[in-house]
mmCIF file of C-alpha atoms in Angstrom:
data_model
loop_
_atom_site.group_PDB
_atom_site.id
_atom_site.type_symbol
_atom_site.label_atom_id
_atom_site.label_comp_id
_atom_site.label_asym_id
_atom_site.label_seq_id
_atom_site.Cartn_x
_atom_site.Cartn_y
_atom_site.Cartn_z
ATOM 1 C CA UNK A 1 61.179 44.632 5.132
ATOM 2 C CA UNK A 2 60.169 47.841 6.942
ATOM 3 C CA UNK A 3 63.629 48.203 8.538
ATOM 4 C CA UNK A 4 66.057 46.813 5.942
ATOM 5 C CA UNK A 5 69.088 48.117 7.813
ATOM 6 C CA UNK A 6 68.396 45.665 10.658
ATOM 7 C CA UNK A 7 70.055 42.841 8.686
ATOM 8 C CA UNK A 8 72.696 44.900 6.871
ATOM 9 C CA UNK A 9 76.352 43.987 6.512
ATOM 10 C CA UNK A 10 79.005 46.693 6.215
ATOM 11 C CA UNK A 11 82.400 46.846 4.542
ATOM 12 C CA UNK A 12 84.332 49.920 5.671
ATOM 13 C CA UNK A 13 87.050 51.458 3.497
ATOM 14 C CA UNK A 14 89.338 54.441 4.261
ATOM 15 C CA UNK A 15 88.739 57.637 2.261
ATOM 16 C CA UNK A 16 91.424 60.081 1.090
ATOM 17 C CA UNK A 17 90.308 63.707 1.081
ATOM 18 C CA UNK A 18 90.614 66.146 -1.815
ATOM 19 C CA UNK A 19 91.870 63.652 -4.389
ATOM 20 C CA UNK A 20 90.511 60.960 -6.645
ATOM 21 C CA UNK A 21 90.691 57.481 -5.201
ATOM 22 C CA UNK A 22 89.882 54.034 -6.580
ATOM 23 C CA UNK A 23 88.017 52.006 -3.960
ATOM 24 C CA UNK A 24 87.543 48.276 -4.467
ATOM 25 C CA UNK A 25 85.009 46.124 -2.632
ATOM 26 C CA UNK A 26 85.531 42.364 -2.581
ATOM 27 C CA UNK A 27 82.199 41.163 -1.234
ATOM 28 C CA UNK A 28 83.429 37.581 -0.879
ATOM 29 C CA UNK A 29 86.661 38.233 1.042
ATOM 30 C CA UNK A 30 86.684 41.724 2.624
ATOM 31 C CA UNK A 31 86.173 41.901 6.411
ATOM 32 C CA UNK A 32 82.546 42.721 7.213
ATOM 33 C CA UNK A 33 80.456 43.906 10.145
ATOM 34 C CA UNK A 34 76.921 42.601 10.674
ATOM 35 C CA UNK A 35 74.625 45.121 12.335
ATOM 36 C CA UNK A 36 72.820 42.165 13.890
ATOM 37 C CA UNK A 37 75.467 39.903 15.413
ATOM 38 C CA UNK A 38 73.145 36.947 14.886
ATOM 39 C CA UNK A 39 73.068 37.383 11.111
ATOM 40 C CA UNK A 40 74.966 34.731 9.120
ATOM 41 C CA UNK A 41 78.052 35.332 7.020
ATOM 42 C CA UNK A 42 76.954 37.384 3.956
ATOM 43 C CA UNK A 43 78.436 34.754 1.641
ATOM 44 C CA UNK A 44 75.702 32.354 2.804
ATOM 45 C CA UNK A 45 72.818 34.800 2.327
ATOM 46 C CA UNK A 46 70.617 35.417 -0.710
ATOM 47 C CA UNK A 47 68.260 38.042 0.726
ATOM 48 C CA UNK A 48 70.333 41.152 -0.108
ATOM 49 C CA UNK A 49 68.646 43.423 -2.636
ATOM 50 C CA UNK A 50 70.747 46.594 -2.756
ATOM 51 C CA UNK A 51 74.221 48.085 -2.411
ATOM 52 C CA UNK A 52 74.348 51.346 -0.452
ATOM 53 C CA UNK A 53 77.346 53.693 -0.449
ATOM 54 C CA UNK A 54 77.666 55.811 2.676
ATOM 55 C CA UNK A 55 80.194 58.642 2.804
ATOM 56 C CA UNK A 56 81.052 59.837 6.316
ATOM 57 C CA UNK A 57 80.692 57.852 9.522
ATOM 58 C CA UNK A 58 77.633 57.091 11.598
ATOM 59 C CA UNK A 59 76.259 60.091 13.542
ATOM 60 C CA UNK A 60 78.787 62.430 11.909
ATOM 61 C CA UNK A 61 77.038 65.722 11.131
ATOM 62 C CA UNK A 62 79.925 67.332 9.231
ATOM 63 C CA UNK A 63 78.971 68.325 5.691
ATOM 64 C CA UNK A 64 80.788 66.321 3.022
ATOM 65 C CA UNK A 65 80.719 66.862 -0.739
ATOM 66 C CA UNK A 66 81.732 63.664 -2.543
ATOM 67 C CA UNK A 67 81.965 62.894 -6.265
ATOM 68 C CA UNK A 68 81.508 59.426 -7.763
ATOM 69 C CA UNK A 69 83.081 59.493 -11.204
ATOM 70 C CA UNK A 70 82.609 55.903 -12.330
ATOM 71 C CA UNK A 71 81.277 52.587 -11.100
ATOM 72 C CA UNK A 72 82.653 49.338 -12.480
ATOM 73 C CA UNK A 73 81.698 45.757 -11.733
ATOM 74 C CA UNK A 74 84.440 43.541 -13.162
ATOM 75 C CA UNK A 75 82.279 40.426 -13.529
ATOM 76 C CA UNK A 76 84.274 38.285 -11.099
ATOM 77 C CA UNK A 77 82.107 35.595 -9.510
ATOM 78 C CA UNK A 78 79.185 36.740 -11.600
ATOM 79 C CA UNK A 79 75.957 35.243 -10.303
ATOM 80 C CA UNK A 80 73.378 34.707 -13.045
ATOM 81 C CA UNK A 81 69.769 35.647 -12.403
ATOM 82 C CA UNK A 82 67.534 32.625 -12.955
ATOM 83 C CA UNK A 83 64.208 34.328 -13.626
ATOM 84 C CA UNK A 84 62.783 32.445 -16.611
ATOM 85 C CA UNK A 85 60.601 29.418 -15.907
ATOM 86 C CA UNK A 86 61.695 26.737 -18.399
ATOM 87 C CA UNK A 87 59.960 23.623 -17.016
ATOM 88 C CA UNK A 88 57.502 22.796 -14.272
ATOM 89 C CA UNK A 89 54.863 20.427 -13.032
ATOM 90 C CA UNK A 90 52.187 22.001 -10.831
ATOM 91 C CA UNK A 91 50.528 18.603 -10.177
ATOM 92 C CA UNK A 92 47.024 19.899 -10.750
ATOM 93 C CA UNK A 93 44.110 17.537 -11.265
ATOM 94 C CA UNK A 94 43.669 14.053 -9.906
ATOM 95 C CA UNK A 95 44.594 10.517 -10.853
ATOM 96 C CA UNK A 96 47.800 9.317 -12.564
ATOM 97 C CA UNK A 97 50.888 11.495 -12.890
ATOM 98 C CA UNK A 98 51.898 13.074 -16.201
ATOM 99 C CA UNK A 99 53.579 10.533 -18.476
ATOM 100 C CA UNK A 100 54.900 13.478 -20.481
ATOM 101 C CA UNK A 101 56.886 14.769 -17.529
ATOM 102 C CA UNK A 102 57.780 11.656 -15.521
ATOM 103 C CA UNK A 103 59.025 8.090 -15.895
ATOM 104 C CA UNK A 104 58.489 5.398 -13.241
ATOM 105 C CA UNK A 105 61.805 3.723 -12.461
ATOM 106 C CA UNK A 106 60.974 0.224 -11.212
ATOM 107 C CA UNK A 107 63.730 -2.119 -12.439
ATOM 108 C CA UNK A 108 65.733 -3.591 -9.569
ATOM 109 C CA UNK A 109 69.522 -3.204 -9.665
ATOM 110 C CA UNK A 110 71.629 -6.353 -10.061
ATOM 111 C CA UNK A 111 71.268 -8.496 -6.945
ATOM 112 C CA UNK A 112 67.593 -7.744 -6.463
ATOM 113 C CA UNK A 113 67.798 -4.877 -3.951
ATOM 114 C CA UNK A 114 68.046 -1.115 -4.182
ATOM 115 C CA UNK A 115 71.157 0.579 -2.876
ATOM 116 C CA UNK A 116 72.050 1.527 0.726
ATOM 117 C CA UNK A 117 70.187 -1.450 2.206
ATOM 118 C CA UNK A 118 66.786 -0.188 1.077
ATOM 119 C CA UNK A 119 63.945 -2.708 1.408
ATOM 120 C CA UNK A 120 61.216 -1.402 -0.920
ATOM 121 C CA UNK A 121 59.926 -2.240 -4.375
ATOM 122 C CA UNK A 122 59.321 0.807 -6.571
ATOM 123 C CA UNK A 123 56.131 0.404 -8.584
ATOM 124 C CA UNK A 124 54.234 2.260 -11.290
ATOM 125 C CA UNK A 125 50.904 1.619 -9.539
ATOM 126 C CA UNK A 126 48.608 4.513 -8.764
ATOM 127 C CA UNK A 127 48.454 3.521 -5.086
ATOM 128 C CA UNK A 128 52.120 4.544 -4.809
ATOM 129 C CA UNK A 129 52.036 7.727 -6.933
ATOM 130 C CA UNK A 130 49.040 9.836 -7.841
ATOM 131 C CA UNK A 131 47.657 13.380 -8.053
ATOM 132 C CA UNK A 132 45.097 14.678 -5.568
ATOM 133 C CA UNK A 133 44.169 18.067 -4.101
ATOM 134 C CA UNK A 134 46.722 19.881 -6.252
ATOM 135 C CA UNK A 135 49.702 17.775 -5.133
ATOM 136 C CA UNK A 136 51.714 14.758 -6.148
ATOM 137 C CA UNK A 137 51.560 11.983 -3.550
ATOM 138 C CA UNK A 138 54.476 9.539 -3.396
ATOM 139 C CA UNK A 139 53.280 6.870 -0.964
ATOM 140 C CA UNK A 140 55.457 4.361 0.866
ATOM 141 C CA UNK A 141 53.344 1.404 2.058
ATOM 142 C CA UNK A 142 53.823 -1.680 4.184
ATOM 143 C CA UNK A 143 52.507 -4.535 2.022
ATOM 144 C CA UNK A 144 53.728 -7.824 0.657
ATOM 145 C CA UNK A 145 54.502 -7.327 -3.025
ATOM 146 C CA UNK A 146 56.235 -9.534 -5.568
ATOM 147 C CA UNK A 147 57.884 -8.119 -8.685
ATOM 148 C CA UNK A 148 60.689 -9.335 -10.945
ATOM 149 C CA UNK A 149 60.605 -12.647 -9.061
ATOM 150 C CA UNK A 150 61.425 -11.037 -5.691
ATOM 151 C CA UNK A 151 59.043 -10.481 -2.767
ATOM 152 C CA UNK A 152 59.402 -7.466 -0.511
ATOM 153 C CA UNK A 153 57.353 -6.082 2.370
ATOM 154 C CA UNK A 154 57.257 -2.426 1.303
ATOM 155 C CA UNK A 155 56.363 -0.510 -1.850
ATOM 156 C CA UNK A 156 56.935 3.072 -2.961
ATOM 157 C CA UNK A 157 57.648 5.137 -6.100
ATOM 158 C CA UNK A 158 60.717 6.597 -7.804
ATOM 159 C CA UNK A 159 60.230 9.127 -10.611
ATOM 160 C CA UNK A 160 62.718 10.313 -13.259
ATOM 161 C CA UNK A 161 62.003 13.616 -14.972
ATOM 162 C CA UNK A 162 61.883 13.478 -18.765
ATOM 163 C CA UNK A 163 63.460 16.938 -18.715
ATOM 164 C CA UNK A 164 67.195 17.526 -18.266
ATOM 165 C CA UNK A 165 69.079 20.807 -18.052
ATOM 166 C CA UNK A 166 72.374 22.493 -17.189
ATOM 167 C CA UNK A 167 72.527 25.369 -14.669
ATOM 168 C CA UNK A 168 69.502 27.043 -13.131
ATOM 169 C CA UNK A 169 67.368 27.205 -10.031
ATOM 170 C CA UNK A 170 65.241 24.274 -8.904
ATOM 171 C CA UNK A 171 62.352 24.903 -6.523
ATOM 172 C CA UNK A 172 60.364 22.026 -5.019
ATOM 173 C CA UNK A 173 57.567 22.765 -2.558
ATOM 174 C CA UNK A 174 56.976 19.647 -0.508
ATOM 175 C CA UNK A 175 55.688 18.160 2.735
ATOM 176 C CA UNK A 176 57.583 15.105 3.936
ATOM 177 C CA UNK A 177 56.472 11.713 5.306
ATOM 178 C CA UNK A 178 56.840 10.539 8.896
ATOM 179 C CA UNK A 179 57.931 7.305 10.510
ATOM 180 C CA UNK A 180 61.299 5.745 11.276
ATOM 181 C CA UNK A 181 62.613 4.063 8.143
ATOM 182 C CA UNK A 182 61.195 6.562 5.645
ATOM 183 C CA UNK A 183 63.797 8.236 3.435
ATOM 184 C CA UNK A 184 62.311 10.783 0.982
ATOM 185 C CA UNK A 185 64.551 12.637 -1.423
ATOM 186 C CA UNK A 186 64.561 15.318 -4.107
ATOM 187 C CA UNK A 187 67.750 14.895 -6.108
ATOM 188 C CA UNK A 188 69.491 14.892 -9.484
ATOM 189 C CA UNK A 189 71.728 12.627 -11.537
ATOM 190 C CA UNK A 190 73.768 13.216 -14.660
ATOM 191 C CA UNK A 191 71.833 12.489 -17.833
ATOM 192 C CA UNK A 192 74.849 10.413 -18.936
ATOM 193 C CA UNK A 193 74.489 7.826 -16.153
ATOM 194 C CA UNK A 194 74.581 4.111 -16.952
ATOM 195 C CA UNK A 195 71.875 2.665 -14.702
ATOM 196 C CA UNK A 196 69.715 -0.041 -16.283
ATOM 197 C CA UNK A 197 66.045 0.803 -15.889
ATOM 198 C CA UNK A 198 66.465 4.567 -15.682
ATOM 199 C CA UNK A 199 64.878 6.834 -18.290
ATOM 200 C CA UNK A 200 68.017 8.351 -19.863
ATOM 201 C CA UNK A 201 70.450 5.408 -19.879
ATOM 202 C CA UNK A 202 69.348 3.824 -23.147
ATOM 203 C CA UNK A 203 69.860 7.038 -25.123
ATOM 204 C CA UNK A 204 72.575 8.961 -23.236
ATOM 205 C CA UNK A 205 74.326 6.606 -20.809
ATOM 206 C CA UNK A 206 78.128 6.799 -21.053
ATOM 207 C CA UNK A 207 79.451 6.704 -17.456
ATOM 208 C CA UNK A 208 78.565 5.004 -14.198
ATOM 209 C CA UNK A 209 77.850 6.542 -10.806
ATOM 210 C CA UNK A 210 79.481 8.606 -9.322
ATOM 211 C CA UNK A 211 81.238 9.869 -12.476
ATOM 212 C CA UNK A 212 77.857 11.221 -13.629
ATOM 213 C CA UNK A 213 77.600 13.370 -10.489
ATOM 214 C CA UNK A 214 74.772 13.369 -7.954
ATOM 215 C CA UNK A 215 73.118 16.435 -6.429
ATOM 216 C CA UNK A 216 70.962 15.771 -3.373
ATOM 217 C CA UNK A 217 68.722 18.808 -3.056
ATOM 218 C CA UNK A 218 66.794 17.416 -0.075
ATOM 219 C CA UNK A 219 67.038 14.249 1.985
ATOM 220 C CA UNK A 220 65.137 13.439 5.161
ATOM 221 C CA UNK A 221 65.247 10.463 7.471
ATOM 222 C CA UNK A 222 62.264 9.458 9.584
ATOM 223 C CA UNK A 223 64.524 8.572 12.520
ATOM 224 C CA UNK A 224 65.791 12.190 12.580
ATOM 225 C CA UNK A 225 62.404 13.793 12.129
ATOM 226 C CA UNK A 226 62.987 17.520 11.706
ATOM 227 C CA UNK A 227 66.394 17.556 10.022
ATOM 228 C CA UNK A 228 66.861 17.951 6.257
ATOM 229 C CA UNK A 229 70.142 17.657 4.402
ATOM 230 C CA UNK A 230 71.728 18.458 1.036
ATOM 231 C CA UNK A 231 74.780 16.651 -0.293
ATOM 232 C CA UNK A 232 77.085 16.188 -3.283
ATOM 233 C CA UNK A 233 78.464 12.920 -4.652
ATOM 234 C CA UNK A 234 81.399 13.026 -7.071
ATOM 235 C CA UNK A 235 84.324 10.729 -7.932
ATOM 236 C CA UNK A 236 86.328 12.570 -5.243
ATOM 237 C CA UNK A 237 83.637 12.134 -2.576
ATOM 238 C CA UNK A 238 80.878 9.564 -2.657
ATOM 239 C CA UNK A 239 79.158 6.889 -0.605
ATOM 240 C CA UNK A 240 80.204 7.938 2.892
ATOM 241 C CA UNK A 241 79.094 11.524 2.395
ATOM 242 C CA UNK A 242 81.709 14.248 2.946
ATOM 243 C CA UNK A 243 80.267 17.258 1.137
ATOM 244 C CA UNK A 244 76.971 18.077 2.832
ATOM 245 C CA UNK A 245 75.069 20.471 5.060
ATOM 246 C CA UNK A 246 71.633 20.688 6.592
ATOM 247 C CA UNK A 247 69.260 22.465 8.921
ATOM 248 C CA UNK A 248 66.396 21.855 11.307
ATOM 249 C CA UNK A 249 62.879 22.521 9.999
ATOM 250 C CA UNK A 250 60.403 21.969 12.822
ATOM 251 C CA UNK A 251 57.323 21.579 10.617
ATOM 252 C CA UNK A 252 58.936 19.479 7.892
ATOM 253 C CA UNK A 253 56.111 16.910 7.869
ATOM 254 C CA UNK A 254 53.163 19.087 8.826
ATOM 255 C CA UNK A 255 53.659 22.029 6.469
ATOM 256 C CA UNK A 256 54.933 22.628 2.927
ATOM 257 C CA UNK A 257 58.418 24.096 2.565
ATOM 258 C CA UNK A 258 60.389 25.200 -0.510
ATOM 259 C CA UNK A 259 63.597 23.280 -1.152
ATOM 260 C CA UNK A 260 65.876 25.145 -3.542
ATOM 261 C CA UNK A 261 69.060 24.539 -5.492
ATOM 262 C CA UNK A 262 70.929 27.333 -7.315
ATOM 263 C CA UNK A 263 73.332 25.694 -9.794
ATOM 264 C CA UNK A 264 75.869 27.851 -11.641
ATOM 265 C CA UNK A 265 79.128 27.023 -13.384
ATOM 266 C CA UNK A 266 80.946 27.845 -10.133
ATOM 267 C CA UNK A 267 78.908 26.612 -7.199
ATOM 268 C CA UNK A 268 75.806 24.932 -5.772
ATOM 269 C CA UNK A 269 73.711 26.752 -3.152
ATOM 270 C CA UNK A 270 71.111 24.832 -1.133
ATOM 271 C CA UNK A 271 68.364 26.395 0.965
ATOM 272 C CA UNK A 272 64.998 25.826 2.612
ATOM 273 C CA UNK A 273 62.533 28.722 2.453
ATOM 274 C CA UNK A 274 65.443 30.979 1.360
ATOM 275 C CA UNK A 275 67.593 30.019 4.363
ATOM 276 C CA UNK A 276 70.906 28.728 3.004
ATOM 277 C CA UNK A 277 72.463 25.752 4.776
ATOM 278 C CA UNK A 278 75.127 24.525 2.355
ATOM 279 C CA UNK A 279 77.308 25.810 -0.495
ATOM 280 C CA UNK A 280 79.444 23.490 -2.617
ATOM 281 C CA UNK A 281 82.258 25.391 -4.356
ATOM 282 C CA UNK A 282 85.438 23.323 -4.681
ATOM 283 C CA UNK A 283 88.496 25.506 -5.412
ATOM 284 C CA UNK A 284 89.664 23.042 -8.075
ATOM 285 C CA UNK A 285 86.948 22.021 -10.528
ATOM 286 C CA UNK A 286 87.691 18.963 -12.639
ATOM 287 C CA UNK A 287 86.072 15.653 -13.531
ATOM 288 C CA UNK A 288 86.771 14.383 -10.026
ATOM 289 C CA UNK A 289 85.292 17.277 -8.050
ATOM 290 C CA UNK A 290 82.919 18.891 -10.559
ATOM 291 C CA UNK A 291 81.134 16.562 -13.007
ATOM 292 C CA UNK A 292 78.442 19.222 -13.191
ATOM 293 C CA UNK A 293 79.153 20.919 -16.508
ATOM 294 C CA UNK A 294 76.579 18.763 -18.300
ATOM 295 C CA UNK A 295 72.842 18.177 -18.083
ATOM 296 C CA UNK A 296 71.200 16.532 -15.091
ATOM 297 C CA UNK A 297 67.665 15.253 -14.522
ATOM 298 C CA UNK A 298 65.422 15.298 -11.449
ATOM 299 C CA UNK A 299 64.376 12.393 -9.264
ATOM 300 C CA UNK A 300 61.637 12.193 -6.643
ATOM 301 C CA UNK A 301 61.357 9.132 -4.435
ATOM 302 C CA UNK A 302 60.591 7.753 -0.999
ATOM 303 C CA UNK A 303 62.940 4.911 -0.057
ATOM 304 C CA UNK A 304 62.520 2.627 2.953
ATOM 305 C CA UNK A 305 65.405 1.711 5.229
ATOM 306 C CA UNK A 306 65.542 -1.545 7.192
ATOM 307 C CA UNK A 307 64.858 0.101 10.554
ATOM 308 C CA UNK A 308 61.139 0.607 9.868
ATOM 309 C CA UNK A 309 58.966 1.390 12.868
ATOM 310 C CA UNK A 310 56.828 -1.588 13.871
ATOM 311 C CA UNK A 311 53.627 0.453 13.701
ATOM 312 C CA UNK A 312 54.351 1.929 10.263
ATOM 313 C CA UNK A 313 51.623 1.344 7.693
ATOM 314 C CA UNK A 314 52.076 4.088 5.115
ATOM 315 C CA UNK A 315 53.168 7.699 4.687
ATOM 316 C CA UNK A 316 53.562 10.047 1.734
ATOM 317 C CA UNK A 317 55.754 12.813 0.443
ATOM 318 C CA UNK A 318 53.418 15.439 -0.984
ATOM 319 C CA UNK A 319 54.845 17.706 -3.681
ATOM 320 C CA UNK A 320 52.959 20.897 -4.528
ATOM 321 C CA UNK A 321 55.165 21.791 -7.506
ATOM 322 C CA UNK A 322 58.532 21.335 -9.192
ATOM 323 C CA UNK A 323 59.894 24.374 -11.075
ATOM 324 C CA UNK A 324 63.113 24.953 -12.992
ATOM 325 C CA UNK A 325 64.275 28.481 -13.799
ATOM 326 C CA UNK A 326 67.143 29.581 -16.027
ATOM 327 C CA UNK A 327 68.621 32.868 -17.257
ATOM 328 C CA UNK A 328 66.603 34.934 -19.696
ATOM 329 C CA UNK A 329 67.788 34.755 -23.272
ATOM 330 C CA UNK A 330 69.231 38.035 -24.492
ATOM 331 C CA UNK A 331 66.410 39.967 -26.056
ATOM 332 C CA UNK A 332 68.637 42.777 -27.305
ATOM 333 C CA UNK A 333 70.381 41.732 -30.550
ATOM 334 C CA UNK A 334 73.017 44.451 -30.140
ATOM 335 C CA UNK A 335 73.915 43.161 -26.691
ATOM 336 C CA UNK A 336 74.312 39.722 -28.233
ATOM 337 C CA UNK A 337 76.729 41.216 -30.776
ATOM 338 C CA UNK A 338 78.773 42.827 -28.015
ATOM 339 C CA UNK A 339 79.031 39.479 -26.254
ATOM 340 C CA UNK A 340 80.844 38.140 -29.335
ATOM 341 C CA UNK A 341 83.729 40.596 -28.977
ATOM 342 C CA UNK A 342 87.258 39.206 -29.007
ATOM 343 C CA UNK A 343 90.196 41.323 -27.835
ATOM 344 C CA UNK A 344 93.926 40.577 -27.548
ATOM 345 C CA UNK A 345 96.604 40.691 -26.335
ATOM 346 C CA UNK A 346 95.939 41.412 -22.682
ATOM 347 C CA UNK A 347 98.294 42.660 -21.258
ATOM 348 C CA UNK A 348 99.047 44.896 -24.249
ATOM 349 C CA UNK A 349 102.287 46.612 -25.242
ATOM 350 C CA UNK A 350 101.382 48.875 -28.170
ATOM 351 C CA UNK A 351 98.394 47.645 -30.210
ATOM 352 C CA UNK A 352 95.162 46.161 -28.895
ATOM 353 C CA UNK A 353 93.183 44.155 -31.438
ATOM 354 C CA UNK A 354 89.392 44.031 -31.195
ATOM 355 C CA UNK A 355 87.542 41.635 -33.461
ATOM 356 C CA UNK A 356 83.927 42.553 -34.122
ATOM 357 C CA UNK A 357 81.162 40.329 -35.505
ATOM 358 C CA UNK A 358 79.172 41.156 -38.592
ATOM 359 C CA UNK A 359 76.525 43.891 -38.464
ATOM 360 C CA UNK A 360 78.553 45.899 -35.950
ATOM 361 C CA UNK A 361 78.784 49.151 -37.934
ATOM 362 C CA UNK A 362 78.293 52.205 -35.749
ATOM 363 C CA UNK A 363 79.828 50.613 -32.659
ATOM 364 C CA UNK A 364 81.914 53.011 -30.595
ATOM 365 C CA UNK A 365 84.784 52.183 -28.267
ATOM 366 C CA UNK A 366 86.068 54.504 -25.534
ATOM 367 C CA UNK A 367 89.219 54.175 -23.454
ATOM 368 C CA UNK A 368 89.166 55.384 -19.843
ATOM 369 C CA UNK A 369 91.727 55.651 -17.092
ATOM 370 C CA UNK A 370 90.895 54.007 -13.781
ATOM 371 C CA UNK A 371 90.028 57.487 -12.502
ATOM 372 C CA UNK A 372 87.272 57.690 -15.097
ATOM 373 C CA UNK A 373 88.962 60.112 -17.486
ATOM 374 C CA UNK A 374 88.038 59.517 -21.144
ATOM 375 C CA UNK A 375 91.320 59.233 -23.053
ATOM 376 C CA UNK A 376 90.166 58.424 -26.566
ATOM 377 C CA UNK A 377 87.228 57.175 -28.622
ATOM 378 C CA UNK A 378 86.868 55.350 -31.939
ATOM 379 C CA UNK A 379 84.187 54.060 -34.271
ATOM 380 C CA UNK A 380 84.730 50.382 -35.045
ATOM 381 C CA UNK A 381 83.971 48.452 -38.203
ATOM 382 C CA UNK A 382 83.105 44.803 -38.508
ATOM 383 C CA UNK A 383 86.222 42.694 -38.684
ATOM 384 C CA UNK A 384 89.566 43.512 -37.080
ATOM 385 C CA UNK A 385 90.254 46.894 -35.464
ATOM 386 C CA UNK A 386 93.528 48.216 -34.005
ATOM 387 C CA UNK A 387 93.649 50.485 -30.943
ATOM 388 C CA UNK A 388 96.903 52.310 -30.250
ATOM 389 C CA UNK A 389 98.070 52.001 -26.634
ATOM 390 C CA UNK A 390 101.691 52.944 -27.351
ATOM 391 C CA UNK A 391 101.436 56.440 -25.826
ATOM 392 C CA UNK A 392 99.800 55.305 -22.573
ATOM 393 C CA UNK A 393 101.789 54.716 -19.399
ATOM 394 C CA UNK A 394 101.838 51.318 -17.703
ATOM 395 C CA UNK A 395 98.708 50.543 -15.722
ATOM 396 C CA UNK A 396 95.099 49.428 -15.939
ATOM 397 C CA UNK A 397 92.630 50.931 -18.432
ATOM 398 C CA UNK A 398 88.924 50.450 -19.026
ATOM 399 C CA UNK A 399 87.734 49.821 -22.580
ATOM 400 C CA UNK A 400 84.018 50.424 -23.042
ATOM 401 C CA UNK A 401 82.243 49.342 -26.219
ATOM 402 C CA UNK A 402 78.882 50.973 -26.986
ATOM 403 C CA UNK A 403 76.336 50.070 -29.647
ATOM 404 C CA UNK A 404 74.035 52.600 -31.274
ATOM 405 C CA UNK A 405 71.125 51.604 -28.993
ATOM 406 C CA UNK A 406 73.167 52.368 -25.819
ATOM 407 C CA UNK A 407 73.970 48.729 -25.046
ATOM 408 C CA UNK A 408 77.509 48.514 -23.695
ATOM 409 C CA UNK A 409 80.213 46.175 -22.516
ATOM 410 C CA UNK A 410 83.302 47.083 -20.483
ATOM 411 C CA UNK A 411 86.553 45.216 -19.818
ATOM 412 C CA UNK A 412 89.901 45.838 -18.181
ATOM 413 C CA UNK A 413 93.125 46.067 -20.187
ATOM 414 C CA UNK A 414 96.559 45.954 -18.600
ATOM 415 C CA UNK A 415 99.266 48.068 -20.314
ATOM 416 C CA UNK A 416 102.898 46.952 -19.871
#
């Protein structure tokens, strides 16, 4: 952006002159000022790319000399960076879909009909799912079709991914069908679901829906043409959807758009073309509200509701690609060692114990005050190490552990 300040958000803190001061910014809860009043709440944005510290007010020409002694990010609400592509289907070529990546789910549920009053048969026929022009085509058709002893008037396709994962970013670039009655979706279910006829049930099924958890990345209804929605289904909220959000996308069926889910251990963030419309982050996370601490798999389908337009013949959801990104594995072995640190007790009275993994010779630990003053330093050995806090006054201290290749890890210690 040529004028990045045009969408900035500010948090203003008072400054004390001629003395050291600890200033804390809580980006989730501090009052903020948007330069552009039309900008959304910063919590719902993912386009920020920098933090800028400004000393002195706007249009103040007085000269100010300021010192920044230390900068500490305490790790609260850490947001992982999902920048490693771990699985994808680019849907290149033509003809049948990849049997390595996808499974056709066609078995009817008990009773002979799909859920929510849907009226279609799902088939594994190429007329309902195929590759062409660099895209996957999932085609819903009006046709009389008999399968499993039951005749229906519509056919379509429902695909299960043969890949499952926990946490990451899902990107699906798609163009949606048209016509009242069409109901395309990009969504996820727990790999542990018991659902006869699905790909994972025979090997991993242990619980029924909604205990497995359902993540609806994108849903669209042909009788509400330009609106797309994301939703969550859990034991605490399912069926009659409570946890959801959506947005209007005027070209949803004429152009490709990128539907994205960011899934961390703390929250789900849903967006279209990087515009966030819903965040799911229940304050209490348990089996009832958060069955999302286990692997899920992807589903692509076009369902048909009973209110099909009389002139409907067929329409397709076209998918350009499906991509799953996760965090990069630590490439630095010393950083991996630092991540194995164990320290206790915290708060500490006199002695802080740090347990180091093997191969940690040469690791240095430094103790700092909150004002950034270095109070002491030690060389640690593998095994158990004792740090003497008995002479320090009550308060908060920063313990920084450094390896011989300049990797480091910092944590707060409270002294009684």
